[in-house]
Tab-separated table of C-alpha atoms and ligand atoms in Angstrom:
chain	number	residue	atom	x	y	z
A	3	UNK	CA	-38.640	-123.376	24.767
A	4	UNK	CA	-36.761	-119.908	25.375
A	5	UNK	CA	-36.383	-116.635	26.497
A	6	UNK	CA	-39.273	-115.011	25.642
A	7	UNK	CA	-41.228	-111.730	27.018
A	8	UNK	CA	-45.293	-112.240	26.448
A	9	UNK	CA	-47.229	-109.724	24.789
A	10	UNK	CA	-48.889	-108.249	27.315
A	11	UNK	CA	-46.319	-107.981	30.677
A	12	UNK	CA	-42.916	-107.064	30.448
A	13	UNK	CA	-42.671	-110.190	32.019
A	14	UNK	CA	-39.377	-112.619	31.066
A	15	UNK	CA	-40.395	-116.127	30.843
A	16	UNK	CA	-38.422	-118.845	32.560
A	17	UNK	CA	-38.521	-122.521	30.880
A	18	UNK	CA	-38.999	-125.083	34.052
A	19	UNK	CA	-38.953	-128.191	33.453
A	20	UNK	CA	-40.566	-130.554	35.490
A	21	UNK	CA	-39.825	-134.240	35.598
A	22	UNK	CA	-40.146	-137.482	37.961
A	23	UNK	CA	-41.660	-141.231	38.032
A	24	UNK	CA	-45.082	-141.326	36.805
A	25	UNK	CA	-46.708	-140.823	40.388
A	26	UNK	CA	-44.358	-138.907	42.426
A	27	UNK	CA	-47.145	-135.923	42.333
A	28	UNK	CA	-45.775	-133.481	39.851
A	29	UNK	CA	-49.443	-133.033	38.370
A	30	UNK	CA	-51.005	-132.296	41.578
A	31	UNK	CA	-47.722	-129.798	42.527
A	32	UNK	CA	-48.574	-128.161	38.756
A	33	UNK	CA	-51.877	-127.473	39.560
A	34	UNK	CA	-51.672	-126.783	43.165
A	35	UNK	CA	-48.901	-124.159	42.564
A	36	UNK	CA	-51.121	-122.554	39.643
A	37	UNK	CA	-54.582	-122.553	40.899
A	38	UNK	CA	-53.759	-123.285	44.661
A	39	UNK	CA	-56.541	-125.997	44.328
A	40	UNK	CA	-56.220	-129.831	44.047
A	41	UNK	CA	-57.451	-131.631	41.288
A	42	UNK	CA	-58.151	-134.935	40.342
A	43	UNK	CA	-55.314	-136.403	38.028
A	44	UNK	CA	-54.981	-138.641	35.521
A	45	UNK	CA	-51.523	-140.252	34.437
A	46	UNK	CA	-49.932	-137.591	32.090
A	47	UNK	CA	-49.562	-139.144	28.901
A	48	UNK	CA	-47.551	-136.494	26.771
A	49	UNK	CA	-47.051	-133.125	28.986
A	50	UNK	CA	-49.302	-130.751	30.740
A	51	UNK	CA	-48.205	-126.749	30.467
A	52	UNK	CA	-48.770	-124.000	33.023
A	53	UNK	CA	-47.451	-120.082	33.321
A	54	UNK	CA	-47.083	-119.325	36.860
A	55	UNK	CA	-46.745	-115.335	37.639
A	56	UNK	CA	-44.385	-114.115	40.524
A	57	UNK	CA	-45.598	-111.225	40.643
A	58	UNK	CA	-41.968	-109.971	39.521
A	59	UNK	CA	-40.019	-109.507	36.116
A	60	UNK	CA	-40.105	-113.309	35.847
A	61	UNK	CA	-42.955	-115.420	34.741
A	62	UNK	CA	-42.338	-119.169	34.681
A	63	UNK	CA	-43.490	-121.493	32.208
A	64	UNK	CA	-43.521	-124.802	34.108
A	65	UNK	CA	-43.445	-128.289	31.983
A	66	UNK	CA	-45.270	-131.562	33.574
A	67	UNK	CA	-43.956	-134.068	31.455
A	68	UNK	CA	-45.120	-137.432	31.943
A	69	UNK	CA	-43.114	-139.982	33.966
A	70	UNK	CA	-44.053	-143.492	32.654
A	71	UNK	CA	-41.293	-145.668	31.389
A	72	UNK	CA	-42.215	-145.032	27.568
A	73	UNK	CA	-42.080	-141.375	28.780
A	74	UNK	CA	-39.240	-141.254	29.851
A	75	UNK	CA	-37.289	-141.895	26.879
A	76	UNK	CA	-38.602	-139.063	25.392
A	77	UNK	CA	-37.293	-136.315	28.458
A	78	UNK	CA	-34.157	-135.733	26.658
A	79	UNK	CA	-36.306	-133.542	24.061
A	80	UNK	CA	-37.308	-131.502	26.119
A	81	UNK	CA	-34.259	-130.416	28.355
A	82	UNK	CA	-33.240	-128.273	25.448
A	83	UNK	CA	-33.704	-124.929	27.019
A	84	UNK	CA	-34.668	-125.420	30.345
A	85	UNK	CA	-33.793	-122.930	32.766
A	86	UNK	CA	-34.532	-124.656	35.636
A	87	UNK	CA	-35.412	-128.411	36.600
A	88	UNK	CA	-37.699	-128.833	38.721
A	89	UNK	CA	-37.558	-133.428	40.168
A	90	UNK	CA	-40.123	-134.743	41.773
A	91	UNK	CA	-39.839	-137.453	44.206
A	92	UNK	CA	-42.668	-139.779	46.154
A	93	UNK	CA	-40.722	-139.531	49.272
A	94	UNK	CA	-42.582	-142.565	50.443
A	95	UNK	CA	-41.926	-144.899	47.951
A	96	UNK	CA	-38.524	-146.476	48.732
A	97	UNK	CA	-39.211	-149.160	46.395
A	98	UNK	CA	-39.124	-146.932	43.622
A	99	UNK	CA	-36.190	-144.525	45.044
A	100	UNK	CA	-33.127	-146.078	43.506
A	101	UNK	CA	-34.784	-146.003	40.015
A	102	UNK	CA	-35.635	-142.162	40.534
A	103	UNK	CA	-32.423	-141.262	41.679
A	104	UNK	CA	-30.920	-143.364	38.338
A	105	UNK	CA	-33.429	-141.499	36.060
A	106	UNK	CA	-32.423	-138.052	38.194
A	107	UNK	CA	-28.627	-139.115	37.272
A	108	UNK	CA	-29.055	-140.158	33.711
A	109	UNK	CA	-30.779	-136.387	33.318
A	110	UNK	CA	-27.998	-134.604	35.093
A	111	UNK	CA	-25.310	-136.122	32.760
A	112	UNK	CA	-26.871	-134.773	29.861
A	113	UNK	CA	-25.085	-131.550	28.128
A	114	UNK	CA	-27.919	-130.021	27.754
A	115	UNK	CA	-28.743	-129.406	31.103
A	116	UNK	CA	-25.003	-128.617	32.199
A	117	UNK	CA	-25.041	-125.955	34.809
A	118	UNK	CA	-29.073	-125.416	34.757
A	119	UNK	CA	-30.049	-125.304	37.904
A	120	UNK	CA	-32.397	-128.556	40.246
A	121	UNK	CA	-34.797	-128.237	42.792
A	122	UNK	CA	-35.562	-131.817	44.186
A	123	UNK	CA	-39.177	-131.972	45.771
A	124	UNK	CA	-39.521	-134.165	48.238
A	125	UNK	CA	-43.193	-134.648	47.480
A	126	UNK	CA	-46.006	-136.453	49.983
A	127	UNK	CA	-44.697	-135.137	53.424
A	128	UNK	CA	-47.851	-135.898	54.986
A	129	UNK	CA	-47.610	-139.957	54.933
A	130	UNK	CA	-46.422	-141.895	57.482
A	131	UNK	CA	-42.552	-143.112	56.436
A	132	UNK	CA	-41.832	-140.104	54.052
A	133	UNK	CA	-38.010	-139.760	53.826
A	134	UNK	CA	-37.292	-136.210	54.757
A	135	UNK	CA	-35.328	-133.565	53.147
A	136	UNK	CA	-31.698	-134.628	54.560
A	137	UNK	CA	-32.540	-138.140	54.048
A	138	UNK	CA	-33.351	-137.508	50.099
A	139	UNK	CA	-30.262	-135.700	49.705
A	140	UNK	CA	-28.342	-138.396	51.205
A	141	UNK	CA	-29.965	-140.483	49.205
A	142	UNK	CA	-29.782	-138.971	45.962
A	143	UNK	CA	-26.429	-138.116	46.630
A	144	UNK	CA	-27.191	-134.040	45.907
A	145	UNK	CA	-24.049	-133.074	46.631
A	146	UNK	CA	-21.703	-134.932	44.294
A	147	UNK	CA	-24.017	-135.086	41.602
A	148	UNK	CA	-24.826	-131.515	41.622
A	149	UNK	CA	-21.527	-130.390	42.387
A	150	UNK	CA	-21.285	-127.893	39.085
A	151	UNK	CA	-24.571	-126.417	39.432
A	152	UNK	CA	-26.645	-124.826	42.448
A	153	UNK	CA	-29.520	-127.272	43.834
A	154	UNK	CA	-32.133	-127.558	46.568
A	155	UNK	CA	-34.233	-129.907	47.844
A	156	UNK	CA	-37.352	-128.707	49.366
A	157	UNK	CA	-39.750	-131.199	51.475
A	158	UNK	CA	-43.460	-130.814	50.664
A	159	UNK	CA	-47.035	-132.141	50.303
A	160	UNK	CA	-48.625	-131.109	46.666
A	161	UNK	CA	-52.115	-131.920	48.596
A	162	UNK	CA	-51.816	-129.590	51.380
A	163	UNK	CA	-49.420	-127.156	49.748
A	164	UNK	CA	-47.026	-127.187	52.393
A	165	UNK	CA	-43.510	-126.205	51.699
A	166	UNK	CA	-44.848	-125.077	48.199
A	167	UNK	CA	-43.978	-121.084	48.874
A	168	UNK	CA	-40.628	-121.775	49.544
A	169	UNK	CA	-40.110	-123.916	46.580
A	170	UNK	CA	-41.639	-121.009	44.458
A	171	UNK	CA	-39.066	-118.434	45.772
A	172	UNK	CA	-36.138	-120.800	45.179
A	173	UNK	CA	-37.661	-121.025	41.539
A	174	UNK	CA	-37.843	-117.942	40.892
A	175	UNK	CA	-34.495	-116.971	42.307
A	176	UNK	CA	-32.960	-119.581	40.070
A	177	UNK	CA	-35.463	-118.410	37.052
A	178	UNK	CA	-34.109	-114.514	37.787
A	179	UNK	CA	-30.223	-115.705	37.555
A	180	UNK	CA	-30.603	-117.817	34.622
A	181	UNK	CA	-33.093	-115.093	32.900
A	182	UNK	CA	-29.906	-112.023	33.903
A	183	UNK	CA	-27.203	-114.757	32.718
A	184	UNK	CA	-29.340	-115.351	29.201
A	185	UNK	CA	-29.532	-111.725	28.897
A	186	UNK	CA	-25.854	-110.925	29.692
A	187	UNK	CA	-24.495	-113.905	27.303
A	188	UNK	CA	-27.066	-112.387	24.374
A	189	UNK	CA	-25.240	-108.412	24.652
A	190	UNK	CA	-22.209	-110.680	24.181
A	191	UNK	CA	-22.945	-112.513	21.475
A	192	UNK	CA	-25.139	-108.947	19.745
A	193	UNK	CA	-22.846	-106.173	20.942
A	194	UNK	CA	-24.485	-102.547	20.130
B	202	G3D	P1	-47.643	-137.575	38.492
B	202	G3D	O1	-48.182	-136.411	37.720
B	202	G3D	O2	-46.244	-137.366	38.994
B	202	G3D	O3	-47.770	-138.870	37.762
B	202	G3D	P2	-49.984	-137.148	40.134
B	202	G3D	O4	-48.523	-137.726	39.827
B	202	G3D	O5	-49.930	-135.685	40.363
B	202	G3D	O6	-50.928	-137.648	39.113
B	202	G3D	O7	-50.279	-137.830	41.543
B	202	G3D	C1	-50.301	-139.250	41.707
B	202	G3D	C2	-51.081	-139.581	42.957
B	202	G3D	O8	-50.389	-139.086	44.103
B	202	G3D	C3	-52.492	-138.962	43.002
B	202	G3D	O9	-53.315	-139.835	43.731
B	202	G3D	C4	-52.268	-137.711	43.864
B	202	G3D	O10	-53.436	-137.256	44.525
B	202	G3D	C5	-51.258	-138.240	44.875
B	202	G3D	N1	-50.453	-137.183	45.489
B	202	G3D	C6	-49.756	-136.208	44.878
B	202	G3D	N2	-49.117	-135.451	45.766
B	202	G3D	C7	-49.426	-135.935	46.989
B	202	G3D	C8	-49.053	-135.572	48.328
B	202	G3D	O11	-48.304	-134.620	48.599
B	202	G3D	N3	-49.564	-136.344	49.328
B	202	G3D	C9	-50.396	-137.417	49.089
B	202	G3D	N4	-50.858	-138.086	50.146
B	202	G3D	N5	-50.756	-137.782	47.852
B	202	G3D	C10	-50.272	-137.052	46.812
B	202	G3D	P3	-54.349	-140.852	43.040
B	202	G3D	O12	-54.964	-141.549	44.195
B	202	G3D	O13	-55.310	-139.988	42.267
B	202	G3D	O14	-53.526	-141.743	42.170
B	203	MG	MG1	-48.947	-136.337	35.763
C-alpha cells in the first residue's frame, strides 16, 4: 500500500482501508459503491480489493478485509499505509456493538494509523431497530476517541445504497488531504 499514480490516469491513488465484524456489510458496501449493484456475498476469508474512480485527481483503492475473529488478528498488517479507514458497523446488532466498538478502539490506538483519518458507517438503515447516526457516535464514543484525527459517521443501507454518495465525498475529501499532505511531506523530505 502507497502513494501511487496508475499508468494510465494521472490519477493519485488513495489506500482505504476497510474494516468491521464479519457481517456488518462491508462486502456488499464494496461492491455496491463499485458496481452500484448488489451481489451475493460470501464471508471474506482473506481480503477483497476494489479501485473506485471519483472522477477527480484521486482514485481510491478500497481494502475489504475480512472480519472474523481469526481475521482480525491479522488487521494490524494491513493499516500500514492507509490513508483513510473506512469501519463498518451492523447498526442493528446491539449484541455485537460493544465488541465492534472494542475492535474500532484497539485499531485507533495503533501508531500506525495515528492521525489517518475514520469514517464510521452505520450500515443496514433499512431494519427495524437500527441505531442511528447520533446514537453510534454516542455509542462509540467518536468524539474522545477520535479526538486527534478528523472522523464521520455516515448512516446507510449497502442494499439500497442510501447515504452511500455522501460517504463517497467524505472519502474522497479525506483521500485529497491525505494524498496533498503525502505530497507536501515527500518535497520535504526530496527538496529540488
Ligand atoms: P461482511 O463483508 O462485513 O462480512 P457482507 O458482510 O457484505 O457479506 O454482508 C453480510 C450480510 O448482511 C449479507 O446478507 C448482506 O446482504 C447483508 N447486508 C449488508 N448490508 C446490508 C444492509 O444495508 N441492509 C440489510 N438489510 N442487509 C445488509 P446474507 O443474508 O447474505 O448473509
Ligand atoms: Mg466480506
Amino acid at each position: 500500500m502507497g502513494l501511487a499514480s496508475s499508468k494510465h490516469s494521472k490519477a493519485k491513488q488513495a489506500q482505504i482501508l476497510m474494516l468491521g465484524l464479519d457481517s456488518a456489510g462491508k462486502s456488499t458496501l464494496l461492491y455496491k459503491m463499485k458496481f452500484n449493484d448488489v451481489f451475493l456475498t460470501m464471508p471474506t476469508v482473506g481480503f477483497n480489493v476494489e479501485m473506485i474512480e471519483t472522477g477527480g485527481s484521486v482514485s481510491l483503492t478500497v481494502w475489504d478485509v475480512g472480519g472474523q475473529h481469526k481475521m482480525r488478528t491479522v488487521w494490524g498488517n494491513y493499516l500500514e499505509n492507509a490513508d483513510c479507514l473506512v469501519y463498518v458497523v451492523d447498526s442493528t446488532d446491539r449484541q455485537r456493538l460493544d465488541e465492534s466498538k472494542r475492535e474500532l478502539e484497539l485499531i485507533l490506538r495503533n501508531e500506525r494509523v495515528k492521525n489517518v483519518p475514520v469514517i464510521v458507517l452505520a450500515n443496514k438503515q433499512d431494519l427495524p431497530g437500527a441505531l442511528d447516526a447520533e446514537e453510534i457516535t454516542k455509542k462509540f464514543n467518536m468524539k474522545k476517541h477520535c479526538h486527534d484525527r478528523n472522523w464521520y459517521v455516515q448512516p446507510c443501507c449497502a442494499l439500497t445504497g442510501e447515504g452511500l454518495s455522501e460517504a463517497h465525498r467524505k472519502l474522497t475529501s479525506f483521500a485529497k488531504s491525505c494524498v496533498k499532505s503525502k505530497q507536501e511531506a515527500f518535497k520535504i523530505f526530496k527538496p529540488d
